[in-house]
Coordinates of C-alpha atoms and ligand atoms in Angstrom, one line a residue:
M1034 CA 112.7 111.3 92.5
I1035 CA 114.3 113.7 95.2
I1036 CA 114.5 117.3 93.8
V1037 CA 116.8 119.9 96.1
Q1038 CA 117.0 123.5 95.6
D1039 CA 118.0 126.4 97.5
G1040 CA 116.5 125.0 100.7
C1041 CA 113.5 123.7 99.0
F1042 CA 112.7 120.1 98.8
A1043 CA 110.1 118.2 96.3
L1044 CA 109.7 114.5 96.8
Q1045 CA 108.1 113.2 93.3
T1046 CA 106.2 109.9 92.5
P1047 CA 104.7 109.5 89.1
H1048 CA 101.3 111.1 90.4
T1049 CA 102.2 113.1 93.7
S1050 CA 104.2 115.8 94.7
Y1051 CA 105.3 116.5 98.2
I1052 CA 107.1 119.8 98.7
F1053 CA 108.7 121.7 101.7
R1054 CA 110.9 124.4 102.2
K1055 CA 113.2 125.8 105.0
D1056 CA 112.2 129.7 105.7
A1057 CA 115.1 132.3 106.8
A1058 CA 115.1 131.4 110.5
G1059 CA 115.4 127.4 109.6
N1060 CA 111.9 126.9 110.0
L1061 CA 110.7 123.8 107.9
L1062 CA 107.7 125.2 106.0
H1063 CA 105.1 122.4 104.6
L1064 CA 103.9 123.8 101.2
Y1065 CA 102.0 121.1 99.2
Y1066 CA 101.2 117.3 99.0
G1067 CA 98.7 116.0 96.4
E1068 CA 98.4 115.7 92.6
K1069 CA 101.9 115.8 90.7
I1070 CA 103.2 119.1 89.9
E1071 CA 105.9 118.9 87.0
I1072 CA 109.0 120.5 88.1
E1073 CA 112.1 121.2 86.8
E1074 CA 115.2 121.1 89.0
E1075 CA 116.2 124.0 88.4
G1076 CA 112.5 125.4 88.8
L1077 CA 111.8 124.2 92.4
A1078 CA 112.9 127.5 94.2
K1079 CA 110.5 129.6 91.8
V1080 CA 107.8 126.9 92.5
C1081 CA 108.3 127.0 96.1
E1082 CA 108.3 131.1 96.3
I1083 CA 105.1 131.1 94.4
M1084 CA 103.6 128.5 97.2
A1085 CA 105.2 130.1 100.4
P1086 CA 102.6 131.6 102.7
V1087 CA 102.7 135.5 102.4
I1088 CA 102.8 136.8 106.0
T1089 CA 102.1 140.4 106.1
N1090 CA 100.6 140.8 109.6
Q1091 CA 100.4 139.4 112.9
N1092 CA 96.5 138.1 114.1
G1093 CA 95.2 139.1 117.6
C1094 CA 96.4 136.1 119.1
S1095 CA 100.0 135.8 117.6
L1096 CA 103.2 134.5 119.4
I1097 CA 106.2 135.5 117.9
A1098 CA 109.1 133.3 118.4
D1099 CA 111.9 134.9 116.8
T1100 CA 112.5 138.7 116.2
A1101 CA 114.2 137.8 113.2
Q1102 CA 110.7 137.1 111.5
P1103 CA 108.5 139.7 113.2
N1104 CA 105.3 138.5 111.5
L1105 CA 105.9 134.6 112.0
C1106 CA 103.5 133.0 114.3
L1107 CA 104.4 129.3 114.2
D1108 CA 100.8 128.5 115.0
D1109 CA 99.5 130.3 111.9
V1110 CA 101.7 128.4 109.1
C1111 CA 101.7 124.6 107.4
L1112 CA 105.1 123.0 109.2
E1113 CA 106.8 120.1 108.4
I1114 CA 107.5 119.3 112.2
S1115 CA 106.6 121.0 115.2
S1116 CA 107.8 121.0 119.1
R1117 CA 106.3 122.7 122.2
G1118 CA 107.0 125.9 123.9
K1119 CA 107.6 128.4 120.9
G1120 CA 104.2 129.4 119.9
D1121 CA 102.4 126.6 117.8
M1122 CA 99.9 125.5 120.1
R1123 CA 98.7 122.7 118.0
E1124 CA 99.6 119.0 118.9
P1125 CA 103.5 118.5 118.3
Y1126 CA 105.5 115.8 116.4
V1127 CA 108.1 115.9 119.1
E1128 CA 108.1 116.7 122.8
L1129 CA 111.2 116.4 125.0
V1130 CA 112.3 117.1 128.5
L1131 CA 115.9 118.6 129.0
A1132 CA 117.5 117.7 132.3
D1133 CA 116.8 121.0 133.6
G1134 CA 112.8 119.9 133.6
S1135 CA 112.2 122.5 130.4
S1136 CA 110.1 121.3 127.7
T1137 CA 110.6 123.6 125.2
S1138 CA 112.4 122.5 121.8
D1139 CA 113.3 125.0 118.9
F1140 CA 114.5 122.6 116.1
R1141 CA 115.9 124.7 113.3
Y1142 CA 117.2 123.6 110.0
E1143 CA 121.1 122.4 109.9
N1144 CA 121.7 120.4 106.6
Y1145 CA 120.5 117.7 104.3
R1146 CA 121.8 114.6 102.8
I1147 CA 120.7 112.2 99.9
E1148 CA 121.3 108.6 100.7
E1149 CA 121.3 106.2 97.4
S1150 CA 119.2 103.8 99.4
L1151 CA 116.0 103.2 101.4
L1152 CA 116.7 104.2 105.0
T1153 CA 114.7 102.5 107.9
P1154 CA 114.3 102.7 111.4
E1155 CA 116.9 100.7 113.6
G1156 CA 115.3 97.8 115.4
L1157 CA 111.9 98.4 113.5
P1158 CA 110.4 97.0 110.2
G1159 CA 111.1 99.2 107.4
A1160 CA 109.7 99.1 103.8
Y1161 CA 112.3 98.0 101.3
E1162 CA 112.9 98.3 97.7
E1163 CA 114.3 95.2 95.5
K1164 CA 117.9 95.2 94.7
G1165 CA 119.2 98.2 96.6
N1166 CA 117.0 100.8 94.6
G1167 CA 115.8 103.7 96.6
Q1168 CA 116.8 106.8 97.8
S1169 CA 116.2 108.7 100.9
L1170 CA 116.2 112.1 102.1
V1171 CA 117.7 113.1 105.4
I1172 CA 117.0 116.9 106.9
T1173 CA 119.0 117.1 109.9
L1174 CA 117.7 119.7 112.4
A1175 CA 119.4 121.1 115.5
D1176 CA 117.7 122.1 118.6
R1177 CA 118.5 125.6 119.8
N1178 CA 118.0 124.5 123.5
S1179 CA 120.0 121.5 123.9
K1180 CA 122.4 119.3 122.2
V1181 CA 119.9 117.1 120.4
K1182 CA 119.5 116.7 116.7
L1183 CA 116.5 115.4 114.8
E1184 CA 116.8 113.8 111.5
L1185 CA 113.9 113.5 109.4
V1186 CA 113.9 110.9 106.8
Y1187 CA 112.2 110.4 103.7
G1188 CA 111.9 107.5 101.3
V1189 CA 110.1 107.6 97.9
M1190 CA 108.2 104.7 96.5
E1191 CA 107.5 105.5 92.9
D1192 CA 105.7 102.5 91.8
C1193 CA 102.8 102.9 94.1
D1194 CA 103.0 106.5 94.6
C1195 CA 103.9 106.1 98.4
L1196 CA 106.0 108.0 100.6
V1197 CA 107.6 106.4 103.9
R1198 CA 108.7 108.8 106.9
Y1199 CA 110.3 108.5 110.1
G1200 CA 112.1 110.7 112.8
R1201 CA 115.6 110.1 114.4
L1202 CA 116.4 111.8 117.5
V1203 CA 120.2 112.0 118.5
N1204 CA 121.4 113.0 121.7
S1205 CA 125.0 115.0 121.0
G1206 CA 124.9 116.4 124.3
E1207 CA 126.3 114.9 127.9
E1208 CA 122.8 115.1 129.9
T1209 CA 120.0 112.3 129.4
V1210 CA 117.1 113.6 127.7
T1211 CA 113.3 112.4 128.2
V1212 CA 111.9 111.6 124.9
N1213 CA 107.7 112.2 125.8
R1214 CA 106.8 111.8 122.2
L1215 CA 108.6 111.4 118.5
M1216 CA 105.9 111.0 115.9
S1217 CA 106.5 109.1 112.5
M1218 CA 104.6 111.7 110.5
Q1219 CA 103.1 115.0 110.8
L1220 CA 101.2 116.7 107.4
D1221 CA 100.0 120.2 107.9
M1222 CA 97.3 121.2 105.4
E1223 CA 95.4 124.1 103.8
A1224 CA 91.7 122.2 104.5
G1225 CA 88.7 123.5 106.3
V1226 CA 86.7 120.3 106.5
L1227 CA 87.9 116.8 106.3
K1228 CA 86.2 113.4 106.2
I1229 CA 88.1 110.8 108.3
T1230 CA 87.9 107.3 107.7
D1231 CA 89.3 104.9 110.4
F1232 CA 88.7 101.6 111.9
H1233 CA 87.4 100.4 115.1
G1234 CA 86.0 97.4 116.4
D1235 CA 86.8 94.4 119.1
W1236 CA 87.0 90.9 119.2
A1237 CA 85.1 89.3 115.9
R1238 CA 84.3 92.9 115.0
E1239 CA 87.7 93.9 113.5
M1240 CA 88.1 96.6 110.9
A1241 CA 84.5 98.5 111.1
K1242 CA 85.0 101.4 109.0
N1243 CA 84.0 104.5 110.5
E1244 CA 83.5 107.9 109.1
T1245 CA 83.7 111.5 110.4
I1246 CA 83.5 114.7 109.1
L1247 CA 85.7 117.2 111.4
R1248 CA 85.2 120.7 110.8
Q1249 CA 86.7 122.3 114.4
G1250 CA 88.7 120.4 116.8
K1251 CA 90.5 117.7 117.3
Y1252 CA 89.9 113.8 116.5
V1253 CA 92.1 110.8 117.4
N1254 CA 92.2 107.2 116.8
D1255 CA 94.4 105.5 119.1
T1256 CA 95.3 102.3 121.2
S1257 CA 96.6 101.9 124.5
V1258 CA 96.3 97.9 125.1
G1259 CA 100.1 97.3 124.0
F1260 CA 99.5 96.2 120.6
S1261 CA 98.0 97.8 117.3
S1262 CA 94.5 96.0 118.4
N1263 CA 90.8 95.3 117.0
R1264 CA 90.1 98.5 118.7
A1265 CA 91.4 100.9 116.5
N1266 CA 93.7 99.9 113.3
P1267 CA 96.7 102.3 112.5
L1268 CA 95.2 103.0 109.0
F1269 CA 94.4 106.4 109.0
I1270 CA 92.2 107.9 105.7
W1271 CA 91.3 111.7 105.2
A1272 CA 89.7 113.1 102.0
D1273 CA 87.5 115.8 100.7
T1274 CA 84.0 115.5 101.7
E1275 CA 82.9 115.3 98.1
T1276 CA 85.3 112.3 97.5
T1277 CA 83.9 109.1 96.1
Q1278 CA 85.4 105.5 96.0
E1279 CA 86.9 106.4 92.5
Y1280 CA 87.1 110.0 92.1
G1281 CA 88.6 113.1 94.5
D1282 CA 91.3 113.8 96.8
C1283 CA 92.4 111.0 99.1
Y1284 CA 94.9 110.6 101.6
A1285 CA 96.0 107.8 103.8
V1286 CA 98.8 107.0 106.3
N1287 CA 99.7 103.9 108.0
L1288 CA 102.3 102.4 110.2
L1289 CA 104.8 99.8 110.3
Y1290 CA 104.4 99.3 113.8
S1291 CA 102.4 96.8 116.0
G1292 CA 102.4 98.7 119.8
N1293 CA 100.2 101.2 120.7
H1294 CA 99.7 104.0 118.2
R1295 CA 98.0 107.2 117.8
E1296 CA 96.6 109.3 114.5
S1297 CA 95.2 112.5 114.9
A1298 CA 93.5 115.3 112.8
Q1299 CA 93.3 118.7 114.5
A1300 CA 91.5 121.9 112.7
G1301 CA 92.5 125.3 113.2
G1302 CA 90.3 128.2 113.4
H1303 CA 91.8 129.7 110.2
G1304 CA 91.2 126.8 108.0
K1305 CA 94.2 124.6 108.7
M1306 CA 94.4 120.7 109.2
R1307 CA 97.2 118.9 111.1
I1308 CA 97.3 115.4 110.7
L1309 CA 99.6 113.1 113.1
A1310 CA 100.5 109.6 113.3
G1311 CA 102.9 107.5 115.4
M1312 CA 103.6 105.9 118.5
N1313 CA 100.8 106.3 121.1
P1314 CA 103.0 109.3 123.2
D1315 CA 100.8 108.7 126.3
Y1316 CA 102.6 105.4 127.0
L1317 CA 106.1 106.7 126.0
C1318 CA 108.6 108.2 128.3
W1319 CA 112.0 107.2 127.0
Q1320 CA 115.4 108.2 128.3
L1321 CA 117.8 109.2 125.7
E1322 CA 121.3 109.0 127.1
A1323 CA 124.6 110.9 125.7
G1324 CA 125.5 109.7 122.3
E1325 CA 122.3 107.6 121.8
A1326 CA 119.7 107.7 119.0
F1327 CA 116.1 107.1 119.2
C1328 CA 113.8 106.4 116.1
S1329 CA 110.0 106.2 115.3
P1330 CA 108.6 103.7 113.5
Q1331 CA 107.9 104.1 109.6
A1332 CA 104.8 105.7 108.1
V1333 CA 103.9 105.1 104.8
L1334 CA 101.9 108.0 103.4
T1335 CA 99.8 107.8 100.0
Y1336 CA 97.6 110.5 98.1
S1337 CA 95.2 109.9 95.0
H1338 CA 92.8 111.7 93.2
Q1339 CA 91.0 108.7 92.4
G1340 CA 89.3 108.6 95.8
Y1341 CA 89.6 105.7 98.2
Q1342 CA 89.9 103.1 95.3
G1343 CA 93.3 104.9 94.0
V1344 CA 94.4 105.1 97.7
S1345 CA 93.6 101.8 98.7
G1346 CA 95.3 100.1 95.5
Q1347 CA 98.5 102.1 96.0
L1348 CA 98.6 100.5 99.8
H1349 CA 97.9 97.1 98.6
Y1350 CA 100.9 97.4 96.0
F1351 CA 102.9 98.8 98.7
V1352 CA 102.2 96.0 101.2
R1353 CA 102.7 93.6 98.5
E1354 CA 106.0 94.6 97.2
H1355 CA 107.6 96.6 99.7
I1356 CA 106.5 95.2 103.1
V1357 CA 106.3 91.2 102.4
R1358 CA 109.6 89.6 101.8
G1359 CA 111.0 86.3 101.5
E1360 CA 109.9 82.9 99.9
W1361 CA 106.3 83.7 100.1
K1362 CA 106.5 86.8 98.9
H1363 CA 104.9 86.1 95.1
K1364 CA 104.3 82.4 96.0
E1365 CA 100.6 80.8 96.1
R1366 CA 99.8 80.2 99.3
P1367 CA 98.4 76.7 100.2
I1368 CA 94.9 76.1 100.9
L1369 CA 94.5 75.1 104.3
I1370 CA 92.6 73.0 106.8
N1371 CA 92.7 74.5 110.5
S1372 CA 91.9 72.0 113.4
W1373 CA 90.5 74.7 115.7
E1374 CA 86.8 74.8 114.9
A1375 CA 87.1 71.3 113.9
M1376 CA 88.3 70.0 117.5
Y1377 CA 89.2 72.8 119.9
F1378 CA 91.2 71.4 122.6
D1379 CA 90.0 68.0 122.1
V1380 CA 93.3 67.0 119.7
Q1381 CA 94.0 63.4 119.1
E1382 CA 96.2 62.0 116.4
K1383 CA 93.5 59.6 115.2
K1384 CA 90.9 62.3 114.6
I1385 CA 93.6 64.9 113.3
L1386 CA 94.7 62.1 110.6
K1387 CA 91.4 61.3 109.6
L1388 CA 90.7 65.2 109.1
A1389 CA 93.8 65.2 107.4
R1390 CA 93.3 62.3 105.0
T1391 CA 89.7 64.0 104.0
A1392 CA 90.9 67.1 103.4
A1393 CA 93.7 65.9 101.4
N1394 CA 91.2 64.0 99.2
A1395 CA 89.5 67.4 98.6
G1396 CA 92.6 68.8 97.1
M1397 CA 93.4 70.8 100.2
E1398 CA 97.2 71.5 100.8
L1399 CA 98.1 72.3 104.2
F1400 CA 97.1 70.8 107.4
V1401 CA 97.3 73.0 110.5
L1402 CA 97.3 71.6 114.0
D1403 CA 95.9 74.7 116.2
D1404 CA 96.0 75.1 119.9
G1405 CA 95.6 72.0 122.3
W1406 CA 98.6 69.8 121.3
F1407 CA 101.2 70.6 123.8
G1408 CA 102.1 70.6 127.6
K1409 CA 98.6 69.7 129.5
R1410 CA 96.7 72.0 127.3
N1411 CA 93.0 70.7 127.4
S1412 CA 91.6 74.4 127.9
D1413 CA 92.8 77.8 127.9
A1414 CA 93.6 77.3 131.4
S1415 CA 97.2 76.1 131.2
S1416 CA 100.4 75.3 129.6
L1417 CA 101.4 78.2 127.6
G1418 CA 105.3 78.5 127.7
D1419 CA 105.6 74.6 128.1
W1420 CA 106.1 73.8 124.5
Y1421 CA 106.9 70.1 124.7
D1422 CA 104.5 67.3 123.4
N1423 CA 101.4 66.2 124.8
K1424 CA 102.0 62.4 124.5
E1425 CA 98.6 61.3 125.4
K1426 CA 97.4 63.4 122.6
L1427 CA 100.1 62.6 119.9
P1428 CA 101.9 59.2 120.9
T1429 CA 104.6 59.9 118.5
G1430 CA 104.8 63.6 119.2
L1431 CA 105.0 66.4 116.7
A1432 CA 107.9 64.7 114.8
G1433 CA 105.6 61.4 114.0
L1434 CA 102.5 63.5 113.5
S1435 CA 104.4 65.4 111.0
E1436 CA 105.8 62.8 109.1
K1437 CA 102.3 61.1 108.7
I1438 CA 100.7 64.4 107.6
H1439 CA 103.5 64.9 104.8
K1440 CA 102.9 61.3 103.8
L1441 CA 99.3 62.3 102.9
G1442 CA 100.8 64.7 100.4
L1443 CA 100.2 67.7 102.9
K1444 CA 102.2 70.5 104.3
F1445 CA 102.2 70.6 108.0
G1446 CA 101.5 73.4 110.2
I1447 CA 101.7 74.2 114.0
W1448 CA 99.9 77.2 116.1
V1449 CA 102.0 78.6 118.9
E1450 CA 101.4 81.8 121.1
P1451 CA 105.2 82.3 122.1
E1452 CA 104.9 85.9 124.1
M1453 CA 102.9 84.3 126.8
V1454 CA 102.8 82.2 129.7
S1455 CA 99.8 80.6 131.8
E1456 CA 100.1 80.8 135.5
D1457 CA 99.7 76.8 135.5
S1458 CA 102.5 76.0 133.7
D1459 CA 106.0 74.5 134.4
L1460 CA 107.5 77.9 132.8
Y1461 CA 105.8 80.1 135.1
R1462 CA 106.4 78.2 138.4
K1463 CA 110.6 78.1 137.4
H1464 CA 110.3 82.0 136.3
P1465 CA 107.4 83.9 137.9
D1466 CA 109.5 87.2 137.4
W1467 CA 109.3 86.5 133.4
A1468 CA 105.9 87.8 133.2
V1469 CA 104.7 91.2 132.9
R1470 CA 103.3 92.5 136.4
I1471 CA 104.1 94.6 139.1
P1472 CA 105.8 92.8 141.8
G1473 CA 103.9 92.8 145.2
Q1474 CA 100.5 93.3 143.5
E1475 CA 97.6 91.6 142.2
H1476 CA 97.6 91.0 138.5
A1477 CA 95.0 90.5 135.8
L1478 CA 94.4 87.7 133.7
G1479 CA 93.4 87.5 130.3
R1480 CA 92.3 83.8 129.0
N1481 CA 94.0 82.7 132.2
Q1482 CA 97.4 84.0 131.0
M1483 CA 100.1 86.7 131.3
V1484 CA 102.2 88.1 128.8
L1485 CA 106.0 87.4 129.0
D1486 CA 108.4 90.2 129.6
L1487 CA 109.9 90.5 126.0
T1488 CA 112.1 93.5 127.1
R1489 CA 114.3 91.0 128.6
E1490 CA 116.9 88.9 126.5
E1491 CA 116.8 85.7 128.4
V1492 CA 113.2 85.4 128.1
R1493 CA 113.8 86.0 124.4
N1494 CA 116.3 83.4 124.1
Y1495 CA 114.1 80.9 125.8
I1496 CA 111.5 81.6 123.3
I1497 CA 113.9 81.5 120.4
E1498 CA 115.1 78.0 121.8
S1499 CA 112.0 76.6 122.6
M1500 CA 110.2 77.7 118.9
S1501 CA 113.3 76.5 117.2
D1502 CA 112.9 73.5 118.4
V1503 CA 108.9 73.1 117.8
F1504 CA 109.6 74.0 114.3
S1505 CA 112.4 71.6 113.6
R1506 CA 111.1 68.6 115.4
G1507 CA 107.6 69.2 113.9
K1508 CA 109.5 69.9 110.2
V1509 CA 107.0 72.7 110.0
D1510 CA 105.9 74.3 106.9
Y1511 CA 103.6 77.0 108.3
V1512 CA 103.0 78.6 111.6
K1513 CA 100.3 80.1 112.8
W1514 CA 101.7 82.8 115.8
D1515 CA 99.2 83.9 118.1
M1516 CA 98.5 86.7 120.8
N1517 CA 95.9 86.7 123.0
R1518 CA 95.9 89.3 125.5
S1519 CA 96.6 92.8 126.4
I1520 CA 99.4 94.3 128.5
T1521 CA 98.0 95.3 131.9
E1522 CA 100.1 96.4 134.7
C1523 CA 102.9 97.6 132.4
Y1524 CA 106.0 96.9 134.3
S1525 CA 109.3 95.2 134.0
V1526 CA 111.3 94.2 136.8
A1527 CA 114.6 94.1 134.8
L1528 CA 114.5 97.9 134.0
P1529 CA 114.8 100.8 136.5
S1530 CA 112.0 103.0 137.7
D1531 CA 112.7 105.9 135.4
R1532 CA 112.5 103.6 132.6
Q1533 CA 109.2 102.0 133.2
G1534 CA 107.8 104.6 130.3
E1535 CA 109.9 102.4 127.6
V1536 CA 108.3 99.0 128.5
F1537 CA 105.5 99.1 125.9
H1538 CA 107.9 100.1 123.2
R1539 CA 110.4 97.7 124.0
Y1540 CA 108.1 94.9 124.2
I1541 CA 107.2 95.5 120.8
L1542 CA 110.8 95.7 119.9
G1543 CA 111.0 92.3 121.5
V1544 CA 108.3 90.8 119.3
Y1545 CA 110.3 92.1 116.3
D1546 CA 113.4 90.6 117.6
L1547 CA 111.7 86.9 117.8
Y1548 CA 110.1 87.5 114.3
E1549 CA 113.6 88.7 112.9
R1550 CA 115.6 85.7 114.4
L1551 CA 112.7 83.0 113.7
T1552 CA 111.8 84.0 110.0
S1553 CA 115.7 84.0 109.5
E1554 CA 116.2 80.8 110.7
F1555 CA 113.3 79.3 109.1
P1556 CA 113.0 81.3 105.9
E1557 CA 111.1 78.6 104.0
V1558 CA 108.2 78.5 106.6
L1559 CA 105.1 80.4 105.7
F1560 CA 104.3 82.8 108.9
E1561 CA 100.6 83.9 109.9
S1562 CA 100.2 86.3 112.5
C1563 CA 97.0 85.9 114.4
S1564 CA 95.6 88.2 117.8
S1565 CA 92.2 86.8 118.7
G1566 CA 91.7 86.9 115.0
G1567 CA 92.6 90.4 113.6
G1568 CA 93.8 92.4 116.9
R1569 CA 97.7 92.8 115.5
F1570 CA 96.6 93.1 111.8
D1571 CA 99.2 96.2 110.7
P1572 CA 102.0 96.8 108.3
G1573 CA 104.6 95.9 111.1
M1574 CA 103.3 92.3 111.4
L1575 CA 103.2 91.8 107.5
Y1576 CA 106.7 92.3 107.4
Y1577 CA 107.5 89.4 109.1
A1578 CA 104.2 87.3 108.5
P1579 CA 103.1 88.0 105.1
Q1580 CA 99.2 86.9 106.1
G1581 CA 97.1 87.5 109.2
W1582 CA 94.2 85.7 110.5
T1583 CA 91.5 88.4 109.7
S1584 CA 88.9 87.8 112.5
D1585 CA 87.7 84.6 114.7
D1586 CA 84.3 85.4 113.4
S1587 CA 84.1 83.1 110.7
D1588 CA 80.4 83.6 109.9
A1589 CA 80.3 84.6 106.2
I1590 CA 77.9 87.5 106.5
E1591 CA 80.0 89.2 109.7
R1592 CA 83.1 88.5 107.2
L1593 CA 81.4 90.9 104.3
K1594 CA 82.1 93.8 106.6
I1595 CA 85.4 92.8 108.3
Q1596 CA 86.8 91.8 105.1
Y1597 CA 85.6 94.9 103.2
G1598 CA 87.1 97.0 105.9
T1599 CA 90.5 95.2 105.8
S1600 CA 90.8 95.4 102.2
L1601 CA 90.8 99.2 102.3
C1602 CA 94.8 98.9 102.9
Y1603 CA 95.6 95.4 103.0
P1604 CA 95.9 93.1 99.8
I1605 CA 93.9 90.1 99.7
S1606 CA 97.2 87.6 99.9
S1607 CA 97.3 88.9 103.6
M1608 CA 93.7 88.0 104.6
G1609 CA 93.4 84.7 106.2
S1610 CA 89.7 83.7 105.4
H1611 CA 88.1 80.1 105.9
V1612 CA 85.0 78.4 105.5
S1613 CA 83.5 77.1 108.5
V1614 CA 80.5 74.9 109.8
I1615 CA 77.0 75.9 110.3
P1616 CA 75.0 76.9 112.3
N1617 CA 78.4 79.3 112.9
H1618 CA 80.4 79.0 115.9
Q1619 CA 80.4 82.8 116.8
V1620 CA 77.1 84.0 115.7
F1621 CA 74.9 80.7 114.9
R1622 CA 73.8 81.9 111.5
K1623 CA 73.1 79.3 108.9
T1624 CA 74.7 80.5 105.7
P1625 CA 74.5 78.2 102.4
L1626 CA 78.1 76.2 101.7
H1627 CA 78.3 78.3 98.3
T1628 CA 78.2 81.6 100.1
R1629 CA 80.8 80.8 102.7
A1630 CA 83.2 80.1 100.0
N1631 CA 82.5 82.8 97.8
V1632 CA 83.2 85.2 100.9
A1633 CA 86.6 83.1 101.7
Y1634 CA 87.9 83.0 98.6
F1635 CA 88.6 86.9 99.1
G1636 CA 91.6 85.8 101.1
T1637 CA 94.0 83.5 101.8
F1638 CA 91.5 80.3 101.4
G1639 CA 91.1 77.3 103.7
Y1640 CA 88.2 75.6 105.8
E1641 CA 87.9 75.4 109.2
L1642 CA 85.3 72.6 110.2
D1643 CA 85.5 68.9 110.6
V1644 CA 85.1 67.8 107.0
T1645 CA 84.7 64.2 108.2
K1646 CA 81.2 64.9 109.7
I1647 CA 79.5 66.7 106.9
P1648 CA 77.3 65.1 104.5
E1649 CA 79.0 63.3 101.4
E1650 CA 77.4 65.8 99.0
D1651 CA 79.3 68.9 100.7
R1652 CA 82.3 67.1 100.7
N1653 CA 82.1 67.0 96.9
V1654 CA 81.1 70.7 96.6
I1655 CA 84.1 71.3 98.8
A1656 CA 86.3 69.4 96.1
S1657 CA 85.0 71.8 93.6
Q1658 CA 85.3 74.8 95.6
V1659 CA 89.1 74.1 96.3
E1660 CA 89.6 73.5 92.4
T1661 CA 87.6 76.5 91.5
Y1662 CA 89.9 78.8 94.0
K1663 CA 93.1 77.2 92.5
K1664 CA 92.0 78.2 89.2
Ligands
DGJ198 C1 92.7 82.6 119.0 C2 92.6 82.4 117.6 O1 92.2 83.7 116.9 C3 91.8 81.2 117.3 O2 92.0 81.3 115.7 C4 92.5 80.3 117.9 O3 93.9 79.8 117.1 C5 92.5 80.2 119.2 N1 93.2 81.4 119.6 C6 93.2 79.1 119.9 O4 93.3 79.4 121.3

């Protein structure tokens, strides 16, 4: 519920309240976020009066931005948003450079409106409510130094005690303005010390929980590789140092965004904390022309007084009910057998059918043909971009194979990596300029491949055409959409020099465009995202692909940590988890079959090993595991 009275605003959920107000000069003062305060509609102004900071004098370092408020130093109060240049020396929410080169903004309250729907940022994923429910509060602020307006958009998700937020800049002037930063969320709090929990890692080490006590200074969790990454997930949790799993104040923010992100906590000398989350401003420089608008991605924000478990349950519910869409939202996910660890690139129809038949006999429901089926893909050195059948491996092509798999009573799934191109590919030979690189300079290769320039429409159209063809000729029921390298030499030949700072963000907008078009064209297909394992495991991806491959590390013991970290925010229906062979291919550990299944049960279950080459006894155990999981 949204309550408004005399410039005071309260966002109420069953167990939380979020309260802010405008002051006499039009600054937005943040007053409260936490356990619910029951407020009558006509009582809000009174509550805000009690909560408002009493500012009676300046401190020795105060900077006074406005003579109308002689004691107000913006650095000393909790603000709903802040900008550079007017005395708030903390990290800002928004940063613009005007045509004259100046970078001081002074956003003041102009008006508000309430919309009877959940608004979402254009071109980006957004939380939704079923059946057009939902309300949004939009606060418009106007910059005193330019003709730029800033809309702060809030949505209230009552059933999970979550709020969603994003910002929208509108250039109503005649000159282009440079946007160097527009975060998704700022939260200023009265808190001297916080325990921050974030999730770091690397390949095969995703979602490693990391705890830091912040008393002074700044703590930053960010990524610059071009996607949300296995190095730092956008999930950011902060709590009282005494908070336990089940008790105490706990807050979390996550981003519906799959690109470079930054979350920070900054402690002030007088017991205030600022939390910011959004696109990583270090890699953003956006030209906002006259009449144009620019949105930051949506952030989801939640609070619980029931500790980490409270916050985690609320985020699970949020993802399941307000992010995951389409046919598979509430459907049981098929138990799958994946070919990767069973045969890697040595794909042969005969082997595939034997594996599929054995899996079907054990009760599995979906066969996924992983990498190695197309072009001349005998290793990772070639063929990404050439999405035609390799007839030596699949004599009757995807169409014939799919028919045979379906005849075994299994669904058929396929692996693709649409965003990439191998240097050794027909596509690259034909369109070398389609890859992200700087003309005339050497470029880095990752897994022998390059990133396609998704900022370009013709590149996206090629991908749509080739993927539509793969999905239809293979009559696929499931797609594993992989993405295996970071963006280096970030540059697009299709953009002018002053727009190169837009490439990272435009790339992700391109990814979302591809996902949106392909999921709409193939609504019945189950999509699973993957990025060398869990490198792009974020709410933005889950909006299109309801499940993600959690990690390339399939060792059950390693997985305990990885799946535990992931489970702090993401529901088990979103986590791909498979039983693999022993000795494990990543860490060479030998773990009993029942232990491997006991771990893999806590996700979207499957097998990723050659079940034709294990003892008969183990095959029987697998059949009973499949039965158990279905129950
Ligand atoms: C990386 C993925 O994480 C693996 O599961 C597998 O699909 C390989 N790519 C295939 O190249």
